[in-house]
Short mmCIF file of C-alpha atoms in Angstrom, two decimals:
data_model
loop_
_atom_site.label_atom_id
_atom_site.label_comp_id
_atom_site.label_asym_id
_atom_site.label_seq_id
_atom_site.Cartn_x
_atom_site.Cartn_y
_atom_site.Cartn_z
CA MET A 1 -42.47 23.74 46.84
CA SER A 2 -42.27 19.97 47.00
CA PRO A 3 -41.23 17.87 44.01
CA SER A 4 -44.73 16.43 43.79
CA ALA A 5 -46.20 19.90 43.68
CA ILE A 6 -43.89 20.82 40.83
CA VAL A 7 -45.05 17.78 38.88
CA SER A 8 -48.69 18.57 39.58
CA GLY A 9 -48.19 22.18 38.58
CA GLY A 10 -46.91 20.98 35.25
CA GLY A 11 -50.25 19.44 34.46
CA MET A 12 -48.99 15.86 34.67
CA ASN A 13 -50.36 14.79 38.04
CA GLY A 14 -52.55 12.22 36.34
CA TYR A 15 -49.43 10.48 35.10
CA ALA A 16 -47.22 11.17 38.09
CA ASN A 17 -49.70 9.89 40.66
CA GLY A 18 -51.58 7.23 38.76
CA HIS A 19 -48.83 5.23 37.11
CA GLU A 20 -46.08 4.70 39.69
CA GLU A 21 -46.53 0.94 39.41
CA LYS A 22 -46.10 1.04 35.63
CA ARG A 23 -42.99 3.18 36.02
CA GLU A 24 -41.52 0.51 38.27
CA ARG A 25 -42.47 -2.23 35.82
CA HIS A 26 -40.92 -0.25 32.97
CA ALA A 27 -37.70 0.22 34.92
CA SER A 28 -37.40 -3.47 35.65
CA GLN A 29 -38.48 -4.85 32.25
CA ASN A 30 -36.76 -2.47 29.81
CA ARG A 31 -39.43 -2.82 27.17
CA SER A 32 -40.27 -0.09 24.69
CA CYS A 33 -43.76 1.33 24.39
CA ILE A 34 -43.77 0.62 20.65
CA PRO A 35 -46.27 -2.25 20.40
CA SER A 36 -45.45 -5.48 18.58
CA THR A 37 -47.47 -6.18 15.44
CA ASP A 38 -48.50 -9.09 13.27
CA PRO A 39 -46.05 -9.38 10.34
CA ASP A 40 -48.97 -9.67 7.91
CA VAL A 41 -50.53 -6.29 8.71
CA LEU A 42 -49.92 -3.11 6.74
CA HIS A 43 -47.22 -1.37 8.76
CA ASP A 44 -46.90 2.35 9.19
CA LEU A 45 -43.12 2.01 9.22
CA ILE A 46 -40.59 -0.70 8.45
CA CYS A 47 -36.89 0.00 8.89
CA VAL A 48 -34.54 -2.14 6.83
CA GLY A 49 -31.53 -2.62 9.07
CA PHE A 50 -31.28 -2.28 12.83
CA GLY A 51 -27.91 -0.70 13.43
CA PRO A 52 -27.28 2.60 15.24
CA ALA A 53 -29.27 4.65 12.68
CA SER A 54 -32.46 2.63 13.06
CA LEU A 55 -31.88 2.29 16.79
CA ALA A 56 -31.82 6.10 17.03
CA ILE A 57 -35.16 6.19 15.18
CA ALA A 58 -36.57 3.58 17.54
CA THR A 59 -35.52 5.54 20.64
CA ALA A 60 -36.91 8.78 19.18
CA LEU A 61 -40.22 7.11 18.39
CA HIS A 62 -40.38 5.59 21.87
CA ASP A 63 -39.73 8.99 23.42
CA ALA A 64 -42.36 10.59 21.18
CA LEU A 65 -44.91 8.04 22.31
CA SER A 66 -44.00 8.27 25.98
CA SER A 67 -45.30 10.85 28.42
CA SER A 68 -41.78 11.97 29.22
CA SER A 69 -41.63 13.62 25.79
CA LEU A 70 -44.98 15.39 25.80
CA SER A 71 -43.25 18.75 26.05
CA GLN A 72 -40.72 17.93 23.32
CA LYS A 73 -41.84 20.02 20.38
CA SER A 74 -39.83 18.27 17.69
CA THR A 75 -41.42 14.88 18.32
CA ARG A 76 -44.79 15.69 19.90
CA VAL A 77 -47.28 13.39 18.25
CA CYS A 78 -50.98 12.66 18.30
CA GLY A 79 -53.38 10.21 16.62
CA ALA A 80 -53.18 6.40 16.33
CA THR A 81 -50.40 4.23 17.71
CA PRO A 82 -48.16 3.25 14.78
CA LYS A 83 -47.46 -0.27 13.57
CA VAL A 84 -43.68 -0.55 13.33
CA ALA A 85 -41.14 -3.29 12.59
CA PHE A 86 -37.39 -3.49 12.08
CA LEU A 87 -35.73 -6.06 9.80
CA GLU A 88 -32.08 -6.90 10.48
CA ARG A 89 -29.86 -9.33 8.57
CA GLN A 90 -27.61 -10.20 11.51
CA PRO A 91 -28.81 -12.75 14.09
CA HIS A 92 -28.60 -10.16 16.87
CA PHE A 93 -27.78 -6.49 17.34
CA ALA A 94 -24.18 -5.81 16.36
CA TRP A 95 -22.08 -2.70 15.95
CA HIS A 96 -18.55 -3.13 14.56
CA ASP A 97 -18.18 -6.44 16.38
CA GLY A 98 -15.03 -7.16 14.43
CA MET A 99 -13.26 -4.09 15.83
CA LEU A 100 -14.19 -4.15 19.52
CA LEU A 101 -10.57 -4.21 20.63
CA PRO A 102 -10.13 -4.26 24.42
CA ASP A 103 -8.36 -0.92 24.83
CA ALA A 104 -9.91 0.97 21.91
CA LYS A 105 -11.84 4.10 22.79
CA MET A 106 -14.58 6.03 21.09
CA GLN A 107 -13.57 8.91 18.86
CA ILE A 108 -16.54 11.10 19.74
CA SER A 109 -17.97 12.37 23.01
CA PHE A 110 -20.42 10.14 24.85
CA MET A 111 -22.74 13.16 24.80
CA LYS A 112 -23.34 12.37 21.12
CA ASP A 113 -25.21 9.24 22.07
CA LEU A 114 -28.57 8.02 20.78
CA ALA A 115 -30.64 10.61 22.61
CA THR A 116 -28.88 13.42 24.51
CA LEU A 117 -28.76 16.03 21.73
CA ARG A 118 -32.42 15.37 20.97
CA ASP A 119 -33.67 15.15 24.54
CA PRO A 120 -31.28 14.97 27.53
CA ARG A 121 -34.18 13.65 29.65
CA SER A 122 -34.57 10.53 27.52
CA GLU A 123 -34.32 7.05 28.99
CA PHE A 124 -31.73 6.24 26.31
CA THR A 125 -28.88 8.59 27.16
CA PHE A 126 -25.47 7.13 27.87
CA ILE A 127 -25.57 8.83 31.29
CA ASN A 128 -28.78 7.02 32.17
CA TYR A 129 -27.29 3.74 30.97
CA LEU A 130 -24.34 4.25 33.35
CA HIS A 131 -26.76 5.10 36.13
CA ARG A 132 -28.77 1.95 35.50
CA GLN A 133 -25.55 -0.10 35.54
CA ASN A 134 -24.41 1.51 38.81
CA ARG A 135 -21.25 2.86 37.15
CA LEU A 136 -22.02 6.56 36.81
CA VAL A 137 -19.82 7.77 39.67
CA GLN A 138 -16.89 5.60 38.60
CA PHE A 139 -17.18 6.80 35.00
CA ILE A 140 -17.17 10.41 36.20
CA ASN A 141 -13.97 9.64 38.09
CA LEU A 142 -12.31 8.64 34.81
CA GLY A 143 -12.53 12.28 33.73
CA THR A 144 -13.09 11.48 30.06
CA PHE A 145 -15.64 12.07 27.34
CA LEU A 146 -14.41 9.02 25.42
CA PRO A 147 -15.71 5.67 26.73
CA PHE A 148 -14.14 2.37 25.81
CA ARG A 149 -15.60 1.09 22.58
CA THR A 150 -16.65 -2.13 24.29
CA GLU A 151 -18.64 -0.15 26.87
CA TYR A 152 -20.33 1.96 24.22
CA ASN A 153 -21.21 -1.20 22.37
CA ALA A 154 -22.76 -2.57 25.58
CA TYR A 155 -24.75 0.67 25.88
CA MET A 156 -26.18 0.26 22.39
CA HIS A 157 -26.97 -3.40 23.07
CA TRP A 158 -28.84 -2.27 26.18
CA CYS A 159 -30.84 0.22 24.13
CA ALA A 160 -31.50 -2.32 21.37
CA ASP A 161 -32.82 -4.82 23.90
CA TRP A 162 -35.70 -2.46 24.67
CA PHE A 163 -37.00 -3.09 21.14
CA ARG A 164 -36.49 -6.86 20.92
CA HIS A 165 -40.23 -7.43 20.45
CA VAL A 166 -40.38 -5.30 17.28
CA VAL A 167 -37.07 -6.37 15.68
CA HIS A 168 -36.94 -9.38 13.36
CA TYR A 169 -33.35 -10.58 13.24
CA GLY A 170 -31.88 -12.89 10.61
CA GLN A 171 -33.89 -11.25 7.80
CA ASN A 172 -32.05 -10.66 4.54
CA VAL A 173 -34.06 -8.06 2.63
CA HIS A 174 -34.06 -8.45 -1.16
CA GLY A 175 -35.99 -5.42 -2.28
CA VAL A 176 -38.49 -2.65 -1.64
CA VAL A 177 -41.13 -2.76 -4.37
CA PRO A 178 -43.96 -0.25 -4.82
CA ASP A 179 -47.45 -1.73 -4.71
CA GLU A 180 -49.55 -1.49 -7.84
CA PRO A 181 -52.05 1.39 -7.69
CA ARG A 182 -55.59 0.22 -7.04
CA ALA A 183 -57.04 2.17 -9.97
CA ILE A 184 -55.91 3.49 -13.35
CA GLY A 185 -54.08 6.72 -12.74
CA GLY A 186 -53.92 5.97 -9.02
CA LYS A 187 -50.94 6.42 -6.75
CA VAL A 188 -48.72 4.04 -4.84
CA ASP A 189 -50.03 3.80 -1.28
CA PHE A 190 -47.49 1.42 0.21
CA PHE A 191 -44.43 -0.70 -0.51
CA ARG A 192 -43.86 -4.45 -0.44
CA ILE A 193 -40.71 -5.82 1.15
CA THR A 194 -39.39 -9.34 0.61
CA SER A 195 -36.91 -10.99 2.94
CA THR A 196 -35.39 -14.41 3.53
CA ASP A 197 -35.18 -15.84 7.02
CA LEU A 198 -31.51 -16.83 7.16
CA GLU A 199 -32.16 -19.53 9.74
CA THR A 200 -35.10 -21.32 8.12
CA GLY A 201 -34.83 -20.21 4.48
CA GLU A 202 -38.45 -19.05 4.60
CA ILE A 203 -39.44 -16.22 2.27
CA ARG A 204 -41.32 -13.54 4.17
CA ARG A 205 -43.37 -10.68 2.77
CA TRP A 206 -44.06 -7.38 4.46
CA ARG A 207 -46.04 -4.25 3.65
CA ALA A 208 -45.41 -0.69 4.83
CA ARG A 209 -46.53 2.82 3.97
CA HIS A 210 -43.18 4.22 5.02
CA VAL A 211 -39.82 2.48 4.62
CA VAL A 212 -36.47 3.55 6.04
CA ILE A 213 -33.43 1.95 4.43
CA ALA A 214 -30.54 1.99 6.90
CA ALA A 215 -28.64 -1.05 5.72
CA GLY A 216 -25.17 0.18 6.67
CA GLY A 217 -22.05 -0.27 4.58
CA GLU A 218 -20.53 -3.22 2.80
CA PRO A 219 -16.76 -3.80 2.97
CA LYS A 220 -14.85 -1.99 0.23
CA ILE A 221 -12.45 -4.43 -1.42
CA PRO A 222 -9.69 -3.26 -3.80
CA ALA A 223 -10.46 -4.41 -7.33
CA VAL A 224 -7.14 -6.29 -7.63
CA LEU A 225 -7.99 -8.53 -4.66
CA SER A 226 -10.60 -11.23 -4.25
CA HIS A 227 -13.12 -10.60 -1.48
CA LYS A 228 -13.64 -14.37 -1.20
CA HIS A 229 -9.99 -15.34 -0.83
CA PRO A 230 -9.58 -17.38 2.39
CA ARG A 231 -6.45 -15.48 3.44
CA ILE A 232 -7.94 -12.02 2.92
CA ILE A 233 -10.23 -10.53 5.55
CA HIS A 234 -11.80 -7.11 6.03
CA SER A 235 -11.41 -5.14 9.24
CA SER A 236 -15.15 -5.52 9.86
CA SER A 237 -14.55 -9.21 10.65
CA TYR A 238 -11.06 -8.86 12.14
CA LEU A 239 -11.74 -10.25 15.61
CA LYS A 240 -14.04 -12.99 14.34
CA SER A 241 -11.96 -14.26 11.41
CA LEU A 242 -8.39 -13.91 12.64
CA PRO A 243 -8.41 -16.80 15.18
CA TYR A 244 -9.47 -19.21 12.42
CA LEU A 245 -6.97 -17.82 9.93
CA LEU A 246 -4.04 -17.61 12.38
CA PRO A 247 -4.83 -20.09 15.16
CA ASP A 248 -1.41 -20.29 16.86
CA LYS A 249 -0.62 -17.08 18.75
CA ASN A 250 2.99 -18.16 19.26
CA ALA A 251 3.70 -18.92 15.61
CA HIS A 252 5.69 -16.67 13.30
CA TYR A 253 3.14 -15.31 10.86
CA ASN A 254 3.59 -12.55 8.31
CA VAL A 255 0.56 -10.27 8.15
CA ALA A 256 -0.09 -7.31 5.87
CA ILE A 257 -2.55 -4.56 6.78
CA ILE A 258 -3.77 -2.30 4.00
CA GLY A 259 -5.06 1.15 4.93
CA SER A 260 -4.00 4.36 6.64
CA GLY A 261 -6.92 5.17 8.94
CA GLN A 262 -7.79 4.48 12.57
CA SER A 263 -8.84 0.87 11.97
CA ALA A 264 -5.64 0.04 10.10
CA ALA A 265 -3.48 1.57 12.82
CA GLU A 266 -5.40 -0.21 15.59
CA ILE A 267 -5.02 -3.57 13.87
CA PHE A 268 -1.31 -2.94 13.23
CA ASP A 269 -0.92 -2.20 16.94
CA ASP A 270 -3.10 -5.09 18.11
CA LEU A 271 -1.35 -7.75 16.01
CA GLN A 272 2.00 -6.94 17.59
CA SER A 273 0.72 -7.84 21.05
CA LYS A 274 -1.65 -10.62 20.01
CA TYR A 275 1.00 -12.45 17.94
CA PRO A 276 4.30 -11.46 19.58
CA ASN A 277 6.45 -13.65 17.32
CA SER A 278 4.93 -12.45 14.06
CA SER A 279 5.88 -9.81 11.54
CA THR A 280 3.51 -7.11 10.32
CA SER A 281 3.54 -4.68 7.41
CA LEU A 282 1.27 -1.65 7.29
CA ILE A 283 0.82 -0.65 3.66
CA ILE A 284 -0.24 2.96 3.07
CA LYS A 285 -0.66 5.10 -0.04
CA GLY A 286 0.79 8.30 1.37
CA ALA A 287 4.08 9.32 2.92
CA ALA A 288 3.04 8.81 6.53
CA LEU A 289 0.17 8.16 8.91
CA LYS A 290 -1.64 11.42 9.63
CA PRO A 291 -3.38 12.61 12.81
CA SER A 292 -7.10 13.24 12.94
CA ASP A 293 -8.17 16.81 13.57
CA ASP A 294 -10.62 16.84 16.45
CA SER A 295 -10.01 20.41 17.58
CA PRO A 296 -13.11 22.33 18.76
CA PHE A 297 -13.61 24.60 15.77
CA VAL A 298 -13.10 21.83 13.25
CA ASN A 299 -15.42 19.57 15.23
CA GLU A 300 -18.25 21.97 14.48
CA ALA A 301 -18.40 20.27 11.08
CA PHE A 302 -20.34 17.53 12.89
CA ASP A 303 -22.83 19.81 14.65
CA PRO A 304 -26.45 18.96 13.79
CA CYS A 305 -27.08 22.52 12.59
CA ARG A 306 -24.37 22.12 9.95
CA VAL A 307 -26.58 19.63 8.11
CA ASP A 308 -28.93 22.48 7.18
CA GLU A 309 -26.04 24.58 5.91
CA MET A 310 -24.62 21.74 3.87
CA PHE A 311 -27.91 20.73 2.30
CA GLN A 312 -28.78 24.29 1.28
CA ALA A 313 -25.36 24.96 -0.24
CA PRO A 314 -24.55 24.49 -3.95
CA SER A 315 -23.25 21.02 -4.81
CA SER A 316 -19.81 22.42 -5.71
CA PHE A 317 -19.51 24.02 -2.27
CA ARG A 318 -20.60 20.81 -0.55
CA ALA A 319 -18.03 18.76 -2.44
CA ALA A 320 -15.24 21.22 -1.62
CA SER A 321 -16.28 21.38 2.05
CA ILE A 322 -16.34 17.59 2.40
CA ALA A 323 -12.93 17.29 0.75
CA ASN A 324 -11.54 20.00 3.02
CA ASP A 325 -12.80 18.28 6.17
CA ARG A 326 -11.86 14.71 5.29
CA ASN A 327 -8.94 14.76 7.71
CA THR A 328 -11.45 14.72 10.54
CA ASN A 329 -12.56 11.19 9.70
CA TYR A 330 -11.00 9.50 6.66
CA GLY A 331 -7.47 8.09 6.48
CA VAL A 332 -6.41 9.61 9.80
CA VAL A 333 -5.45 8.28 13.24
CA ARG A 334 -5.84 9.64 16.75
CA LEU A 335 -2.64 11.26 17.98
CA GLU A 336 -2.21 9.03 21.07
CA LEU A 337 -2.11 5.92 18.88
CA LEU A 338 0.29 7.53 16.42
CA GLU A 339 2.66 8.35 19.24
CA ARG A 340 2.48 4.80 20.62
CA LEU A 341 3.23 3.32 17.21
CA TYR A 342 6.15 5.67 16.68
CA GLU A 343 7.62 4.62 20.02
CA LYS A 344 7.41 0.99 18.92
CA MET A 345 9.13 1.81 15.64
CA TYR A 346 11.83 3.67 17.54
CA GLN A 347 12.41 0.72 19.89
CA GLN A 348 13.08 -1.45 16.85
CA ARG A 349 15.55 1.11 15.55
CA LEU A 350 17.56 0.79 18.77
CA SER A 351 18.26 -2.86 18.00
CA HIS A 352 18.20 -2.80 14.19
CA PRO A 353 19.25 0.43 12.44
CA ASP A 354 18.27 -1.09 9.08
CA GLU A 355 14.48 -0.97 8.78
CA ARG A 356 14.49 -3.97 6.45
CA ASN A 357 15.31 -6.11 9.49
CA TRP A 358 12.36 -4.89 11.55
CA ASP A 359 9.54 -7.23 12.46
CA HIS A 360 6.99 -4.43 12.18
CA ARG A 361 7.21 -1.96 9.31
CA ILE A 362 5.19 0.82 7.75
CA LEU A 363 5.55 0.79 3.96
CA PRO A 364 4.65 4.22 2.53
CA TYR A 365 3.84 5.14 -1.07
CA ARG A 366 2.64 1.61 -1.83
CA MET A 367 -0.31 0.49 -3.93
CA VAL A 368 -1.51 -3.10 -3.99
CA ALA A 369 -1.13 -4.35 -7.55
CA GLY A 370 -2.24 -7.95 -7.06
CA ALA A 371 -1.96 -11.17 -5.12
CA GLU A 372 -0.96 -14.74 -5.96
CA ASP A 373 -1.29 -18.02 -4.10
CA VAL A 374 1.88 -19.87 -3.21
CA PRO A 375 1.60 -23.44 -4.58
CA GLY A 376 1.66 -26.05 -1.85
CA ALA A 377 1.66 -23.51 0.98
CA LYS A 378 -0.96 -21.69 3.00
CA ARG A 379 0.54 -18.36 2.05
CA MET A 380 0.22 -15.79 -0.69
CA ARG A 381 2.37 -13.28 -2.50
CA LEU A 382 1.23 -9.70 -2.21
CA ILE A 383 2.44 -7.57 -5.11
CA LEU A 384 3.05 -3.90 -4.30
CA GLN A 385 3.76 -1.00 -6.60
CA ASP A 386 6.16 1.64 -5.34
CA CYS A 387 4.52 5.02 -6.02
CA SER A 388 7.18 7.19 -4.43
CA GLY A 389 8.85 10.07 -6.21
CA ARG A 390 11.69 7.83 -7.32
CA TYR A 391 9.44 6.12 -9.84
CA LEU A 392 6.67 8.64 -10.44
CA ASP A 393 8.36 10.24 -13.45
CA HIS A 394 9.53 7.01 -15.01
CA GLU A 395 7.59 4.89 -17.47
CA GLN A 396 8.92 1.73 -15.88
CA LYS A 397 6.99 0.82 -12.73
CA GLU A 398 8.68 -0.60 -9.68
CA TYR A 399 7.14 -3.62 -7.99
CA GLU A 400 8.00 -5.63 -4.91
CA THR A 401 6.59 -8.83 -3.48
CA ILE A 402 6.04 -9.77 0.13
CA MET A 403 5.06 -13.21 1.40
CA VAL A 404 2.15 -13.17 3.82
CA ASP A 405 -0.02 -15.58 5.77
CA ALA A 406 -2.90 -13.13 5.92
CA VAL A 407 -4.04 -9.78 4.55
CA VAL A 408 -6.30 -7.48 6.58
CA LEU A 409 -8.12 -4.82 4.58
CA ALA A 410 -8.92 -1.64 6.49
CA THR A 411 -10.21 -0.03 3.32
CA GLY A 412 -13.57 1.35 4.42
CA TYR A 413 -17.08 0.70 3.21
CA VAL A 414 -19.38 1.11 0.22
CA ARG A 415 -22.79 2.56 1.10
CA ASN A 416 -25.04 1.88 -1.87
CA ALA A 417 -27.27 -1.00 -0.69
CA HIS A 418 -30.33 1.16 -1.35
CA GLU A 419 -29.64 1.14 -5.07
CA GLY A 420 -30.27 -2.59 -5.35
CA MET A 421 -33.20 -2.57 -2.94
CA LEU A 422 -34.99 0.19 -4.87
CA HIS A 423 -34.25 -1.17 -8.34
CA SER A 424 -37.93 -1.96 -8.97
CA ALA A 425 -38.96 1.55 -7.94
CA ARG A 426 -36.78 3.52 -10.36
CA HIS A 427 -39.77 4.39 -12.54
CA LEU A 428 -41.00 6.46 -9.60
CA MET A 429 -37.92 8.70 -9.59
CA SER A 430 -38.65 12.40 -9.58
CA GLY A 431 -38.08 13.58 -13.13
CA GLY A 432 -38.08 10.02 -14.45
CA ASP A 433 -35.51 7.25 -14.59
CA ALA A 434 -32.30 7.52 -16.60
CA PRO A 435 -29.13 5.40 -16.91
CA ASN A 436 -26.73 5.93 -13.98
CA LYS A 437 -29.13 8.34 -12.32
CA ASP A 438 -28.83 8.38 -8.54
CA TRP A 439 -31.65 8.63 -6.07
CA LYS A 440 -32.04 12.08 -4.54
CA VAL A 441 -33.31 12.88 -1.07
CA GLY A 442 -34.73 15.96 0.59
CA ARG A 443 -33.42 17.62 3.70
CA ASP A 444 -35.60 15.23 5.74
CA TYR A 445 -33.89 12.23 4.04
CA ARG A 446 -37.04 11.35 2.11
CA VAL A 447 -36.40 9.94 -1.34
CA GLN A 448 -37.73 12.28 -4.01
CA MET A 449 -40.39 10.39 -5.94
CA ASP A 450 -42.87 11.60 -8.53
CA PRO A 451 -45.82 13.03 -6.54
CA ARG A 452 -48.12 12.13 -9.44
CA LYS A 453 -47.31 8.44 -8.87
CA VAL A 454 -46.72 8.15 -5.12
CA SER A 455 -49.17 9.15 -2.42
CA SER A 456 -48.05 11.78 0.07
CA SER A 457 -48.83 9.25 2.81
CA ALA A 458 -46.23 6.79 1.46
CA GLY A 459 -42.49 7.06 0.93
CA VAL A 460 -38.93 5.87 1.43
CA TRP A 461 -36.21 7.43 3.58
CA LEU A 462 -32.46 6.79 3.34
CA GLN A 463 -29.96 6.74 6.21
CA GLY A 464 -26.18 6.66 6.20
CA CYS A 465 -25.67 7.12 2.46
CA ASN A 466 -26.27 10.86 2.05
CA GLU A 467 -22.81 12.27 2.69
CA ASN A 468 -22.78 14.18 -0.60
CA THR A 469 -25.88 16.18 0.35
CA HIS A 470 -25.91 16.18 4.17
CA GLY A 471 -22.20 16.31 5.00
CA LEU A 472 -19.51 14.20 6.61
CA SER A 473 -21.58 13.44 9.70
CA ASP A 474 -24.09 11.40 7.68
CA THR A 475 -22.25 8.09 8.10
CA LEU A 476 -21.15 8.77 11.68
CA LEU A 477 -22.69 8.63 15.14
CA SER A 478 -22.51 12.39 15.75
CA VAL A 479 -25.98 13.38 14.54
CA LEU A 480 -27.90 10.17 15.18
CA ALA A 481 -29.93 11.51 18.09
CA VAL A 482 -31.19 14.60 16.30
CA ARG A 483 -31.61 12.80 12.98
CA GLY A 484 -33.68 10.07 14.61
CA GLY A 485 -36.09 12.71 15.85
CA GLU A 486 -36.18 14.34 12.42
CA ILE A 487 -37.09 11.05 10.77
CA VAL A 488 -39.93 10.43 13.25
CA GLU A 489 -41.21 13.94 12.66
CA SER A 490 -40.94 13.63 8.89
CA ILE A 491 -42.76 10.30 8.73
CA PHE A 492 -45.39 10.72 11.41
CA GLY A 493 -45.64 14.42 12.13
CA GLN A 494 -48.94 14.90 13.93
CA SER A 495 -50.34 11.48 13.01
CA ILE A 496 -49.46 9.37 16.05
CA THR A 497 -50.05 9.61 19.75
CA LYS A 498 -48.83 8.54 23.14
CA HIS A 499 -49.80 4.95 23.79
CA ASP A 500 -52.21 4.63 26.74
CA ASP A 501 -49.79 2.40 28.61
CA CYS A 502 -46.64 4.21 27.55
CA ILE A 503 -45.94 5.98 30.79
CA ASN A 504 -42.24 6.81 31.01
CA GLY A 505 -41.57 4.16 28.43
CA PHE A 506 -43.60 1.12 29.50
CA VAL A 507 -46.27 -0.55 27.44
CA ASP A 508 -48.28 -3.55 28.47
CA ASN A 509 -48.31 -5.55 25.24
CA ASP A 510 -50.74 -8.09 26.66
CA HIS A 511 -53.60 -5.68 25.99
#
């Protein structure tokens, strides 16, 4: 049987034979079938943030609207083409731009991309990206599941570019406010979103029945340090800020890195080559850097099916499970990097048996107690508390001071942006508002709101801030593909359809 006969037998000959030209146009233009909309219309969906989480939703929605996904049960859709927009604070798509170090590799398999686990036939798989870039064979020859981080970033940029006509960059969203019901005793039918255009200063107002908040994380800064101090930077801006802070690569700078995870170790390693005449101190709370556990059985903690298990489990079990599996992601370093760092430490020992004379040191059992500016100098004193066993049982605390030109914080992120955005909607909380009460979400990530006050056709969904209920994978890339499909299904279900011109992903937006 010929390939064309197989296609015809599948009941798709109308698409296979009648739209070859549109397929070719789609392949050359890389434009999603999600149509652009007037900002003033009532949208079916607005996503606040356009990072990997929203990008996964965009690709899932595109696939649901395209003919290539007609047989995909989880995202099969019918009805009216949705009006969708994405609002992003950054001026362009960006994913950990500050940590795209040249030799850094991904920590998860490329198979956990934006689409493969949801639909391996999708246009947006990493394999298809390689194919479209004419690098597939060469990547296969590498014999690895872990691409360079810069390449994976380029892949996500490529995917994001498909949706450039529905993404509004440079929009700082202030809040998501429920609309006033049209009648006494009525329900909220949609939400109002206010944003500021960061380029023009213009205040823009949006309306949407469904809102996804995927704003990402904000840098976590230790309370004893100022997040606005000119000599303190967070790892999220490492590559961007460091050249301005330390402009002379041949100078002798003293740099402190605070943290014990992958980012901290990568920066500690990178500084030694980038500033060969400088001294670095890696400050960690524990006794030593620890390896991440990415063994096969442990890695099952990030399987999409584990989300169901976690959500259905009692809260005490979830908390214990997350704590038990933290060494897969938090405060740990890949073994290859640990071994490279240890070799560097050993090489210093060959020349200087006394560690105090080393240019590059790891300082264990240290807590940052404060920082002070050095009068008349572009330096600062970093005050450290020794928390080792020598001082743990004594009332008198032991402190030491190191002079530094810069401090790099690899201290993680806070993921609570939704709290501020939904402040004006707290009266809609299921069970009523109360001081310090947190928003709760269902298994489908939908915020639980009072059904007596909010229409079933309106709602808010949260992404990337549900670790306590959905497990460790919630803030990571591992489940993005499947979760994107779940969000599309939860929001639209059977209410949207394939766009007439969305044949294998192309839409003619001039119609």
